[in-house]
Amino acid sequence: MARPRHFTVVIKLGTSSIVHETTYQPLLSTLSAVVETVVHLRAQGHKVVLVSSGAIGVGLKRMELAHRPKSLSGKQALAAIGQGRLIALWDDLFGHLGQPIAQVLLTRGDISDRTRYLNAVNTFKELLSMGVVPIVNENDTVSVSEIKFGDNDTLSAITSTMVHADYLFLLTDVDGLYTSNPRKDPDAKQIYVVSSIAAIRSQVSTNTLGSNLGTGGMETKLIAAEIATAAGVTTIITSSNDPKNIFKIIQYNNALKSGSSTPIEPCSGQASPVPAQSLSPGDSDTTSTGSVPVTDRPTISGLVRPPHTMFLPSSAPMRDLKAWTSHTLYPSGTVIIDSGAHHVLSRRESGGRLLPAGVLGVRGAFASGQAVRIVVRKRAAVSKEEHEASQRSYSDGLSTTAPNTPVLLPRASVSSSISTLHDIDLEPCLPPIDEEMTPSTSLKVLREDGQALVEHPADHSVEWEVEEVGRGLANYNSVQIEKVKGLRSSYIPELLGYADSEYVVENITIRVPPQS
Ligand SMILES: N[C@@H](CCC(=O)OP(=O)(O)O)C(=O)O
């Protein structure tokens, strides 16, 4: 018989699973069931991290306040009041079963520095090897604007990448992701398995789910699933009503993968509930969720499928540094690329490395080694020929101009409906337009021998779109990248006096692939 495998499991409990929505009384039966589940997982040799919201909710109860304060300082004060009591409650419950716990309070600022990040990773490693259950929350009393994780779904996803978790369980007040709000829509269908979060976004309505107290809801769960699955973590949304389902879900998943029974035993012999959208063995892979990808069965090897939605991990998980770069570092500036570079960077063979030929410009002052946003600038509607030529010129490493020759660009107005760019000054995202030039063509892509590859007729009404598509680590500072933008890498030593790398940005994770 195969030796039992030991997993690292991160379990996240939202505010709505910790305190009552209106009275703010702690939900003791849920908390106790979570404690029993965690202790049972520990007894089987698994490592467990708990991400617990609820500080503000517990603080509200302590101060007998009816509503969450509006001001940031009010919330921070309540979190300070509630966090101590919350961790005391957990310590008390775990203490009854002899399980030591540790409090870990994190902010994005704490881990945006590589050294502090590694310190946090090492602390987790040490705690887990000591058999302790770390209980993580955001350090609300010092978290403001950009250093805030914003919600504990994201925090739990980042935590799961830090501890290289096998599973992230997002326990909440619904038992999975539905095609619409199951509380309002009787036709809402649970989605069993998600292999593409991008595809699922267009098929489900997430905005109506969420409680009074939490900051999350389904949208933040999808973001969390995106972060965690990209790092290779199987992510599950299920109800906090029956935490023992965690065993059954792992067991069911193992059986799905191996077609045999699993090393994980349920901690009680209760029968699993039968899911509402039960399929009989032999049903086809499509369900009433339409084109939503559904690949599993409600029963396998005699195991009944517990209600949940499973997000499959990426088959090519990001290396740790990449995960760190894309999700934890606050970018210090922006590198603007063309759509050809965007396409190439989206392919695995690119190795996440950007040649200067694909750079249109930089914004902000950053040093080599700092995180940068990768922003693509594209015409609102680009013809197939233009798009192919742009890709060709980047792949060939051709210069868009000879050195020291200004890139000719059309006068343009900027339009962007992309909300992720809220913190970027859009106007400077366009490379400067040289007023001296009155070219008959507004954009030329030249070979070094001067032969024109592409000529775009001047079109003063062209609308440009800009969109943040990824993050990476700069190999050169902003002034240096500005100097070598659009050129072959062979110009780097000549223009900068040295060349550490032929790439200007590395460790790039493209989170938004090109449309076509
Ligand atoms: N850190 C905050 C929780 C943030 C929050 O609301 O998270 P969630 O309930 O998961 O949406 C607290 O402990 O109250």
Short mmCIF file of C-alpha atoms and ligand atoms in Angstrom, two decimals:
data_model
loop_
_atom_site.label_atom_id
_atom_site.label_comp_id
_atom_site.label_asym_id
_atom_site.label_seq_id
_atom_site.Cartn_x
_atom_site.Cartn_y
_atom_site.Cartn_z
CA MET A 1 0.00 0.00 0.00
CA ALA A 2 1.26 3.48 -0.90
CA ARG A 3 2.69 5.48 1.99
CA PRO A 4 0.36 8.28 3.08
CA ARG A 5 1.38 11.61 1.61
CA HIS A 6 1.67 14.55 3.93
CA PHE A 7 0.18 17.79 2.70
CA THR A 8 0.56 21.40 3.64
CA VAL A 9 -2.93 22.81 3.96
CA VAL A 10 -3.92 26.47 4.38
CA ILE A 11 -7.43 27.04 5.70
CA LYS A 12 -8.96 30.49 5.50
CA LEU A 13 -11.97 31.48 7.57
CA GLY A 14 -13.77 34.70 6.71
CA THR A 15 -15.37 37.05 9.20
CA SER A 16 -18.83 35.67 8.43
CA SER A 17 -17.64 32.22 9.60
CA ILE A 18 -16.14 33.53 12.84
CA VAL A 19 -18.72 35.94 14.26
CA HIS A 20 -22.48 36.22 13.81
CA GLU A 21 -23.37 38.71 11.11
CA THR A 22 -25.56 40.91 13.31
CA THR A 23 -24.79 40.07 16.95
CA TYR A 24 -21.02 39.60 16.45
CA GLN A 25 -21.10 36.70 18.92
CA PRO A 26 -18.33 34.21 18.12
CA LEU A 27 -19.64 31.19 16.20
CA LEU A 28 -18.27 28.72 18.75
CA SER A 29 -19.56 25.54 17.13
CA THR A 30 -17.93 26.45 13.80
CA LEU A 31 -14.67 27.43 15.49
CA SER A 32 -14.63 24.22 17.53
CA ALA A 33 -15.25 22.11 14.43
CA VAL A 34 -12.39 23.89 12.67
CA VAL A 35 -10.12 23.19 15.65
CA GLU A 36 -11.07 19.48 15.65
CA THR A 37 -10.45 19.26 11.91
CA VAL A 38 -7.07 20.99 12.14
CA VAL A 39 -5.96 18.83 15.05
CA HIS A 40 -7.04 15.72 13.19
CA LEU A 41 -5.10 16.80 10.09
CA ARG A 42 -2.09 17.41 12.32
CA ALA A 43 -2.45 13.96 13.87
CA GLN A 44 -2.23 12.49 10.35
CA GLY A 45 1.07 14.31 9.77
CA HIS A 46 -0.21 17.20 7.66
CA LYS A 47 0.97 20.76 8.18
CA VAL A 48 -1.76 23.31 8.68
CA VAL A 49 -1.86 27.10 8.57
CA LEU A 50 -5.02 28.94 9.55
CA VAL A 51 -5.79 32.37 8.11
CA SER A 52 -8.34 33.90 10.42
CA SER A 53 -10.30 37.10 9.82
CA GLY A 54 -12.59 38.36 12.56
CA ALA A 55 -10.52 40.88 14.55
CA ILE A 56 -12.82 43.78 13.69
CA GLY A 57 -15.93 41.65 14.29
CA VAL A 58 -14.69 40.55 17.72
CA GLY A 59 -13.73 44.17 18.46
CA LEU A 60 -17.27 45.30 17.58
CA LYS A 61 -18.70 42.83 20.10
CA ARG A 62 -16.22 43.87 22.79
CA MET A 63 -17.20 47.51 22.39
CA GLU A 64 -20.90 46.67 21.91
CA LEU A 65 -20.99 48.62 18.65
CA ALA A 66 -23.68 47.92 16.09
CA HIS A 67 -21.78 48.81 12.92
CA ARG A 68 -18.32 48.62 11.45
CA PRO A 69 -16.82 52.14 11.62
CA LYS A 70 -16.37 54.01 8.36
CA SER A 71 -12.99 55.57 9.15
CA LEU A 72 -9.75 53.69 8.65
CA SER A 73 -8.51 54.60 12.13
CA GLY A 74 -11.82 53.37 13.61
CA LYS A 75 -11.39 49.98 11.93
CA GLN A 76 -7.75 49.84 12.97
CA ALA A 77 -8.69 50.58 16.59
CA LEU A 78 -11.36 47.85 16.57
CA ALA A 79 -8.95 45.38 15.00
CA ALA A 80 -6.47 46.17 17.78
CA ILE A 81 -9.18 45.51 20.37
CA GLY A 82 -10.45 42.36 18.69
CA GLN A 83 -7.23 40.66 17.55
CA GLY A 84 -6.02 39.92 21.09
CA ARG A 85 -9.36 38.39 22.03
CA LEU A 86 -9.56 36.49 18.75
CA ILE A 87 -6.17 34.86 19.19
CA ALA A 88 -6.98 34.16 22.86
CA LEU A 89 -10.12 32.37 21.71
CA TRP A 90 -8.20 30.26 19.20
CA ASP A 91 -5.49 29.51 21.77
CA ASP A 92 -8.13 28.44 24.25
CA LEU A 93 -9.89 26.11 21.81
CA PHE A 94 -6.67 24.58 20.43
CA GLY A 95 -5.29 24.40 23.99
CA HIS A 96 -8.05 21.99 24.99
CA LEU A 97 -6.66 19.54 22.42
CA GLY A 98 -3.02 20.26 23.28
CA GLN A 99 -2.27 21.94 19.95
CA PRO A 100 0.17 24.90 20.15
CA ILE A 101 -0.57 27.89 17.92
CA ALA A 102 1.31 31.03 16.89
CA GLN A 103 0.06 34.45 15.85
CA VAL A 104 1.45 35.80 12.56
CA LEU A 105 0.34 39.30 11.56
CA LEU A 106 1.40 40.41 8.10
CA THR A 107 1.14 43.45 5.88
CA ARG A 108 2.03 43.69 2.22
CA GLY A 109 4.75 46.13 3.27
CA ASP A 110 6.29 43.44 5.48
CA ILE A 111 6.84 41.11 2.58
CA SER A 112 7.54 43.55 -0.25
CA ASP A 113 11.10 43.60 0.95
CA ARG A 114 12.93 40.42 -0.08
CA THR A 115 14.72 40.06 3.26
CA ARG A 116 11.59 40.51 5.33
CA TYR A 117 9.72 38.18 3.00
CA LEU A 118 12.35 35.48 3.45
CA ASN A 119 12.24 36.03 7.22
CA ALA A 120 8.50 35.45 7.18
CA VAL A 121 8.93 32.32 5.02
CA ASN A 122 11.57 30.99 7.43
CA THR A 123 9.36 31.68 10.43
CA PHE A 124 6.51 29.74 8.82
CA LYS A 125 8.89 26.88 8.02
CA GLU A 126 10.17 26.78 11.57
CA LEU A 127 6.70 26.92 13.12
CA LEU A 128 5.42 24.13 10.86
CA SER A 129 8.40 21.93 11.56
CA MET A 130 7.78 22.46 15.30
CA GLY A 131 4.24 21.14 14.84
CA VAL A 132 2.69 24.53 15.57
CA VAL A 133 -0.38 25.88 13.76
CA PRO A 134 0.35 29.46 12.64
CA ILE A 135 -2.76 31.65 12.75
CA VAL A 136 -2.41 34.48 10.26
CA ASN A 137 -4.29 37.76 9.97
CA GLU A 138 -3.53 41.07 8.39
CA ASN A 139 -1.80 43.49 10.74
CA ASP A 140 -4.76 45.85 10.49
CA THR A 141 -3.51 48.43 12.97
CA VAL A 142 -0.65 49.45 10.68
CA SER A 143 -2.10 48.58 7.28
CA VAL A 144 -2.98 51.61 5.23
CA SER A 145 -3.84 52.08 1.55
CA GLU A 146 -1.18 50.51 -0.62
CA ILE A 147 0.35 48.30 2.07
CA LYS A 148 -3.01 46.67 2.77
CA PHE A 149 -3.70 43.19 1.43
CA GLY A 150 -7.26 44.44 1.32
CA ASP A 151 -8.93 41.22 2.26
CA ASN A 152 -7.94 37.95 3.81
CA ASP A 153 -8.67 35.92 0.69
CA THR A 154 -5.63 37.50 -0.97
CA LEU A 155 -3.64 37.18 2.24
CA SER A 156 -4.44 33.47 2.41
CA ALA A 157 -3.37 32.99 -1.21
CA ILE A 158 -0.07 34.75 -0.60
CA THR A 159 0.40 32.72 2.58
CA SER A 160 -0.21 29.51 0.65
CA THR A 161 2.51 30.45 -1.85
CA MET A 162 4.89 31.28 1.01
CA VAL A 163 4.47 27.87 2.64
CA HIS A 164 4.30 26.00 -0.71
CA ALA A 165 0.89 24.65 0.22
CA ASP A 166 -0.75 21.75 -1.57
CA TYR A 167 -4.25 22.99 -0.75
CA LEU A 168 -5.87 26.31 0.03
CA PHE A 169 -9.37 25.99 1.52
CA LEU A 170 -11.46 29.17 1.44
CA LEU A 171 -14.18 28.42 3.98
CA THR A 172 -17.11 30.76 3.65
CA ASP A 173 -20.88 31.11 4.00
CA VAL A 174 -21.63 29.43 0.66
CA ASP A 175 -20.53 25.94 -0.34
CA GLY A 176 -18.90 26.85 -3.64
CA LEU A 177 -18.94 29.09 -6.66
CA TYR A 178 -22.30 29.28 -8.43
CA THR A 179 -23.35 30.51 -11.84
CA SER A 180 -25.38 33.20 -10.02
CA ASN A 181 -26.35 34.02 -6.44
CA PRO A 182 -27.87 30.76 -5.09
CA ARG A 183 -29.74 32.69 -2.39
CA LYS A 184 -31.68 34.60 -4.98
CA ASP A 185 -31.64 32.48 -8.09
CA PRO A 186 -33.21 28.99 -7.82
CA ASP A 187 -31.55 28.07 -11.11
CA ALA A 188 -28.05 28.82 -9.83
CA LYS A 189 -25.72 25.88 -10.43
CA GLN A 190 -22.64 25.00 -8.47
CA ILE A 191 -19.46 24.87 -10.53
CA TYR A 192 -17.47 21.78 -9.66
CA VAL A 193 -14.08 22.28 -11.25
CA VAL A 194 -12.48 25.40 -12.68
CA SER A 195 -9.48 25.13 -14.93
CA SER A 196 -9.58 28.67 -16.32
CA ILE A 197 -10.44 31.49 -13.96
CA ALA A 198 -10.40 33.98 -16.84
CA ALA A 199 -13.10 31.94 -18.60
CA ILE A 200 -15.18 31.56 -15.46
CA ARG A 201 -15.25 35.32 -14.83
CA SER A 202 -17.37 35.88 -17.89
CA GLN A 203 -19.80 33.16 -16.89
CA VAL A 204 -20.63 33.84 -13.27
CA SER A 205 -22.02 36.76 -11.39
CA THR A 206 -19.86 37.33 -8.33
CA ASN A 207 -20.83 40.78 -7.18
CA THR A 208 -23.86 39.89 -5.13
CA LEU A 209 -22.15 37.43 -2.85
CA GLY A 210 -20.65 38.62 0.40
CA SER A 211 -21.70 39.40 3.94
CA ASN A 212 -21.96 42.62 5.94
CA LEU A 213 -18.74 42.16 7.82
CA GLY A 214 -16.17 40.80 5.46
CA THR A 215 -14.39 42.77 2.79
CA GLY A 216 -14.27 39.79 0.49
CA GLY A 217 -17.04 38.11 -1.48
CA MET A 218 -16.68 35.87 -4.49
CA GLU A 219 -14.60 38.26 -6.59
CA THR A 220 -11.79 38.32 -4.02
CA LYS A 221 -11.99 34.53 -3.85
CA LEU A 222 -11.42 34.34 -7.58
CA ILE A 223 -8.42 36.66 -7.24
CA ALA A 224 -7.10 34.48 -4.41
CA ALA A 225 -7.63 31.35 -6.51
CA GLU A 226 -5.78 33.01 -9.37
CA ILE A 227 -2.75 33.76 -7.17
CA ALA A 228 -2.70 30.37 -5.46
CA THR A 229 -3.31 28.18 -8.51
CA ALA A 230 -0.62 30.09 -10.43
CA ALA A 231 1.76 28.97 -7.68
CA GLY A 232 0.58 25.36 -7.96
CA VAL A 233 -1.85 25.34 -5.03
CA THR A 234 -5.15 23.49 -5.49
CA THR A 235 -7.74 25.99 -4.25
CA ILE A 236 -11.15 25.08 -2.90
CA ILE A 237 -14.19 27.12 -1.96
CA THR A 238 -16.49 25.33 0.43
CA SER A 239 -18.81 26.03 3.35
CA SER A 240 -17.53 26.67 6.85
CA ASN A 241 -20.66 24.92 8.18
CA ASP A 242 -19.00 21.53 8.08
CA PRO A 243 -15.18 21.90 8.25
CA LYS A 244 -14.84 18.09 8.34
CA ASN A 245 -15.64 18.21 4.64
CA ILE A 246 -11.99 19.23 4.22
CA PHE A 247 -11.03 15.55 4.71
CA LYS A 248 -13.67 14.38 2.33
CA ILE A 249 -12.68 16.87 -0.34
CA ILE A 250 -9.00 15.89 -0.15
CA GLN A 251 -10.03 12.24 -0.16
CA TYR A 252 -12.31 12.72 -3.14
CA ASN A 253 -9.63 14.68 -5.00
CA ASN A 254 -7.04 11.97 -4.32
CA ALA A 255 -9.42 9.32 -5.57
CA LEU A 256 -10.06 11.39 -8.70
CA LYS A 257 -6.35 11.65 -9.38
CA SER A 258 -5.41 8.09 -8.62
CA GLY A 259 -8.62 6.22 -9.14
CA SER A 260 -7.98 4.51 -5.80
CA SER A 261 -8.72 5.22 -2.17
CA THR A 262 -6.82 7.84 -0.29
CA PRO A 263 -4.46 7.94 2.70
CA ILE A 264 -6.59 10.62 4.37
CA GLU A 265 -9.34 9.24 6.56
CA PRO A 266 -12.36 11.29 7.54
CA CYS A 267 -12.27 12.12 11.25
CA SER A 268 -15.79 10.84 11.71
CA GLY A 269 -17.70 8.12 10.01
CA GLN A 270 -20.53 10.43 8.91
CA ALA A 271 -21.92 10.00 5.46
CA SER A 272 -21.14 12.82 3.06
CA PRO A 273 -24.02 14.92 1.88
CA VAL A 274 -25.13 14.28 -1.66
CA PRO A 275 -24.54 17.34 -3.83
CA ALA A 276 -27.59 19.02 -5.29
CA GLN A 277 -26.32 18.78 -8.88
CA SER A 278 -25.45 15.13 -8.63
CA LEU A 279 -24.38 13.40 -11.82
CA SER A 280 -24.63 9.69 -12.26
CA PRO A 281 -21.44 7.86 -13.14
CA GLY A 282 -21.25 7.71 -16.90
CA ASP A 283 -22.81 11.12 -17.46
CA SER A 284 -21.00 13.21 -19.97
CA ASP A 285 -18.48 15.85 -18.97
CA THR A 286 -20.85 18.69 -19.71
CA THR A 287 -23.39 19.81 -17.15
CA SER A 288 -26.01 22.48 -16.86
CA THR A 289 -23.20 24.94 -16.21
CA GLY A 290 -22.92 25.14 -19.99
CA SER A 291 -19.41 25.83 -21.18
CA VAL A 292 -18.08 26.00 -17.62
CA PRO A 293 -15.41 23.34 -17.49
CA VAL A 294 -16.61 20.41 -15.43
CA THR A 295 -14.48 17.32 -15.43
CA ASP A 296 -15.25 15.36 -12.28
CA ARG A 297 -18.00 13.03 -11.10
CA PRO A 298 -20.11 13.23 -7.96
CA THR A 299 -19.07 9.77 -6.89
CA ILE A 300 -15.78 8.04 -7.39
CA SER A 301 -14.42 4.89 -5.79
CA GLY A 302 -17.56 4.88 -3.66
CA LEU A 303 -16.86 8.38 -2.34
CA VAL A 304 -19.65 10.91 -2.59
CA ARG A 305 -18.58 14.31 -3.77
CA PRO A 306 -18.83 16.89 -0.95
CA PRO A 307 -20.15 20.27 -2.11
CA HIS A 308 -17.29 22.53 -3.16
CA THR A 309 -15.66 24.23 -6.12
CA MET A 310 -12.14 23.18 -6.95
CA PHE A 311 -9.71 25.43 -8.87
CA LEU A 312 -7.08 23.30 -10.53
CA PRO A 313 -3.44 24.28 -9.97
CA SER A 314 -1.35 25.49 -12.87
CA SER A 315 0.52 22.71 -14.63
CA ALA A 316 3.52 25.06 -14.84
CA PRO A 317 3.56 26.72 -11.42
CA MET A 318 5.45 29.97 -11.04
CA ARG A 319 8.83 29.78 -9.43
CA ASP A 320 8.82 31.27 -5.99
CA LEU A 321 10.57 34.46 -7.05
CA LYS A 322 8.02 35.03 -9.75
CA ALA A 323 5.15 34.54 -7.33
CA TRP A 324 6.82 36.97 -4.99
CA THR A 325 7.38 39.49 -7.76
CA SER A 326 3.87 39.44 -9.12
CA HIS A 327 1.90 39.43 -5.93
CA THR A 328 3.90 40.82 -3.07
CA LEU A 329 6.25 43.48 -4.39
CA TYR A 330 4.88 46.97 -4.75
CA PRO A 331 6.06 48.10 -8.20
CA SER A 332 8.36 51.11 -8.23
CA GLY A 333 7.74 52.07 -11.84
CA THR A 334 6.37 51.02 -15.20
CA VAL A 335 7.89 49.60 -18.36
CA ILE A 336 5.73 50.13 -21.43
CA ILE A 337 5.97 47.41 -24.06
CA ASP A 338 4.47 46.91 -27.49
CA SER A 339 1.96 44.23 -28.34
CA GLY A 340 4.59 42.10 -30.11
CA ALA A 341 6.61 41.85 -26.92
CA HIS A 342 3.40 41.10 -25.03
CA HIS A 343 2.72 38.13 -27.28
CA VAL A 344 6.24 36.82 -27.02
CA LEU A 345 6.35 37.23 -23.22
CA SER A 346 3.15 35.24 -22.94
CA ARG A 347 4.89 32.21 -24.39
CA ARG A 348 6.72 29.93 -22.02
CA GLU A 349 9.88 29.93 -24.24
CA SER A 350 10.41 33.63 -23.51
CA GLY A 351 11.45 32.65 -19.98
CA GLY A 352 9.71 35.81 -18.73
CA ARG A 353 12.57 37.98 -20.04
CA LEU A 354 12.11 41.23 -21.91
CA LEU A 355 14.49 42.44 -24.61
CA PRO A 356 14.95 46.20 -25.03
CA ALA A 357 13.55 45.91 -28.58
CA GLY A 358 10.05 45.49 -27.16
CA VAL A 359 10.21 48.53 -24.84
CA LEU A 360 8.41 51.73 -25.80
CA GLY A 361 9.26 53.69 -22.70
CA VAL A 362 9.43 53.78 -18.93
CA ARG A 363 7.56 55.74 -16.31
CA GLY A 364 8.66 56.46 -12.78
CA ALA A 365 12.16 56.23 -11.33
CA PHE A 366 13.24 52.77 -10.33
CA ALA A 367 16.52 51.07 -9.55
CA SER A 368 17.84 47.87 -11.02
CA GLY A 369 16.41 44.94 -9.05
CA GLN A 370 13.12 46.68 -8.20
CA ALA A 371 9.70 45.43 -9.25
CA VAL A 372 8.05 47.10 -12.22
CA ARG A 373 4.67 46.95 -13.87
CA ILE A 374 4.63 45.67 -17.39
CA VAL A 375 2.15 47.76 -19.35
CA VAL A 376 1.24 47.07 -22.95
CA ARG A 377 0.36 49.90 -25.26
CA LYS A 378 -1.73 48.95 -28.23
CA ARG A 379 -3.90 50.59 -30.74
CA ALA A 380 -7.56 50.21 -29.97
CA ALA A 381 -7.95 48.14 -33.13
CA VAL A 382 -4.81 46.68 -34.65
CA SER A 383 -4.86 45.04 -38.05
CA LYS A 384 -3.58 41.47 -38.41
CA GLU A 385 -0.63 42.64 -40.56
CA GLU A 386 0.44 45.29 -38.04
CA HIS A 387 0.18 42.87 -35.21
CA GLU A 388 2.23 40.19 -37.02
CA ALA A 389 4.89 42.71 -38.04
CA SER A 390 5.19 43.93 -34.47
CA GLN A 391 5.64 40.37 -33.21
CA ARG A 392 8.21 39.65 -35.93
CA SER A 393 10.30 42.68 -35.16
CA TYR A 394 10.42 41.86 -31.45
CA SER A 395 11.22 38.20 -31.97
CA ASP A 396 14.03 39.12 -34.37
CA GLY A 397 15.43 41.50 -31.76
CA LEU A 398 15.39 44.16 -34.48
CA SER A 399 15.63 47.77 -33.54
CA THR A 400 12.60 49.89 -34.19
CA THR A 401 15.05 52.65 -35.02
CA ALA A 402 18.74 53.07 -35.42
CA PRO A 403 20.43 54.25 -32.19
CA ASN A 404 19.77 57.84 -31.26
CA THR A 405 17.05 58.18 -33.87
CA PRO A 406 13.81 59.16 -32.19
CA VAL A 407 10.90 56.78 -32.55
CA LEU A 408 8.24 58.41 -34.62
CA LEU A 409 4.86 58.09 -33.07
CA PRO A 410 1.48 59.32 -34.03
CA ARG A 411 -0.12 62.09 -32.12
CA ALA A 412 -2.50 60.21 -29.99
CA SER A 413 -5.14 60.47 -27.44
CA VAL A 414 -5.11 57.96 -24.64
CA SER A 415 -8.10 55.95 -23.76
CA SER A 416 -8.24 53.30 -21.13
CA SER A 417 -11.09 51.54 -19.52
CA ILE A 418 -8.75 49.26 -17.63
CA SER A 419 -9.39 49.62 -13.95
CA THR A 420 -6.07 48.06 -12.93
CA LEU A 421 -4.37 51.19 -14.16
CA HIS A 422 -5.97 53.37 -11.53
CA ASP A 423 -2.64 54.22 -9.96
CA ILE A 424 -0.81 54.95 -13.18
CA ASP A 425 -0.72 58.42 -14.59
CA LEU A 426 -2.10 57.56 -18.00
CA GLU A 427 -0.99 60.61 -19.95
CA PRO A 428 2.76 60.03 -19.47
CA CYS A 429 2.31 56.42 -20.57
CA LEU A 430 2.75 57.60 -24.12
CA PRO A 431 6.29 58.03 -25.32
CA PRO A 432 6.91 61.70 -26.11
CA ILE A 433 5.89 63.01 -29.48
CA ASP A 434 8.60 64.98 -31.20
CA GLU A 435 7.01 68.25 -32.20
CA GLU A 436 9.80 68.88 -34.69
CA MET A 437 8.79 65.96 -36.82
CA THR A 438 6.28 66.24 -39.53
CA PRO A 439 6.68 62.82 -40.99
CA SER A 440 4.69 61.45 -43.84
CA THR A 441 4.60 58.25 -41.85
CA SER A 442 3.93 58.31 -38.16
CA LEU A 443 5.53 55.05 -37.16
CA LYS A 444 8.34 53.30 -38.94
CA VAL A 445 9.85 50.00 -38.00
CA LEU A 446 13.29 49.88 -39.57
CA ARG A 447 15.91 47.26 -40.07
CA GLU A 448 19.36 48.44 -39.24
CA ASP A 449 20.13 48.72 -42.95
CA GLY A 450 17.42 51.33 -43.11
CA GLN A 451 14.85 49.19 -44.89
CA ALA A 452 11.37 49.86 -43.61
CA LEU A 453 9.53 46.85 -42.31
CA VAL A 454 6.31 48.55 -41.39
CA GLU A 455 5.00 51.99 -42.03
CA HIS A 456 1.85 53.26 -40.39
CA PRO A 457 0.25 56.17 -42.19
CA ALA A 458 -0.17 59.19 -39.94
CA ASP A 459 -3.51 59.01 -38.28
CA HIS A 460 -4.09 61.72 -35.76
CA SER A 461 -7.30 60.20 -34.54
CA VAL A 462 -5.66 56.93 -33.43
CA GLU A 463 -6.75 55.88 -29.98
CA TRP A 464 -4.32 53.98 -27.82
CA GLU A 465 -5.12 51.61 -25.04
CA VAL A 466 -2.80 50.81 -22.19
CA GLU A 467 -3.17 47.91 -19.85
CA GLU A 468 -1.10 46.45 -17.04
CA VAL A 469 -0.45 42.86 -18.06
CA GLY A 470 2.20 41.69 -15.63
CA ARG A 471 5.04 42.40 -13.24
CA GLY A 472 8.75 41.73 -13.32
CA LEU A 473 12.12 42.66 -11.87
CA ALA A 474 14.18 45.32 -13.63
CA ASN A 475 17.74 44.46 -14.61
CA TYR A 476 18.61 48.12 -15.27
CA ASN A 477 17.36 51.35 -13.77
CA SER A 478 14.69 53.51 -15.39
CA VAL A 479 17.15 55.95 -17.00
CA GLN A 480 19.15 53.09 -18.51
CA ILE A 481 16.08 51.30 -19.89
CA GLU A 482 14.88 54.59 -21.38
CA LYS A 483 18.25 54.87 -23.17
CA VAL A 484 18.13 51.41 -24.72
CA LYS A 485 14.40 51.17 -25.42
CA GLY A 486 13.54 49.87 -28.86
CA LEU A 487 17.10 48.76 -29.60
CA ARG A 488 18.91 45.50 -30.08
CA SER A 489 20.58 44.22 -26.93
CA SER A 490 23.96 44.58 -28.65
CA TYR A 491 23.67 48.35 -28.19
CA ILE A 492 23.53 48.00 -24.38
CA PRO A 493 27.32 48.00 -23.70
CA GLU A 494 27.84 50.92 -26.08
CA LEU A 495 25.09 53.05 -24.58
CA LEU A 496 25.37 52.11 -20.91
CA GLY A 497 29.07 51.35 -20.68
CA TYR A 498 28.41 47.81 -19.46
CA ALA A 499 25.91 44.99 -19.96
CA ASP A 500 24.84 42.84 -17.02
CA SER A 501 22.20 41.18 -19.12
CA GLU A 502 20.78 41.35 -22.62
CA TYR A 503 17.33 41.56 -21.03
CA VAL A 504 16.02 44.74 -19.43
CA VAL A 505 13.42 43.04 -17.22
CA GLU A 506 13.36 39.44 -15.98
CA ASN A 507 11.16 37.17 -13.86
CA ILE A 508 8.13 38.53 -15.67
CA THR A 509 4.78 36.99 -14.97
CA ILE A 510 2.21 37.85 -17.59
CA ARG A 511 -1.16 37.74 -15.88
CA VAL A 512 -3.18 39.15 -18.76
CA PRO A 513 -2.48 37.28 -22.00
CA PRO A 514 -2.98 38.96 -25.38
CA GLN A 515 -6.49 38.80 -26.81
CA SER A 516 -5.49 37.06 -30.03
N1 LIG B 1 -8.32 41.60 8.93
C1 LIG B 1 -9.73 41.84 9.10
C2 LIG B 1 -10.52 41.01 8.14
C3 LIG B 1 -10.58 41.50 6.74
C4 LIG B 1 -11.81 40.87 6.14
O1 LIG B 1 -12.90 41.43 6.25
O2 LIG B 1 -11.63 39.66 5.61
P1 LIG B 1 -12.84 38.67 5.12
O3 LIG B 1 -13.82 38.51 6.20
O4 LIG B 1 -12.12 37.45 4.84
O5 LIG B 1 -13.42 39.31 3.90
C5 LIG B 1 -10.20 41.36 10.47
O6 LIG B 1 -9.56 40.51 11.07
O7 LIG B 1 -11.26 41.82 10.90
#
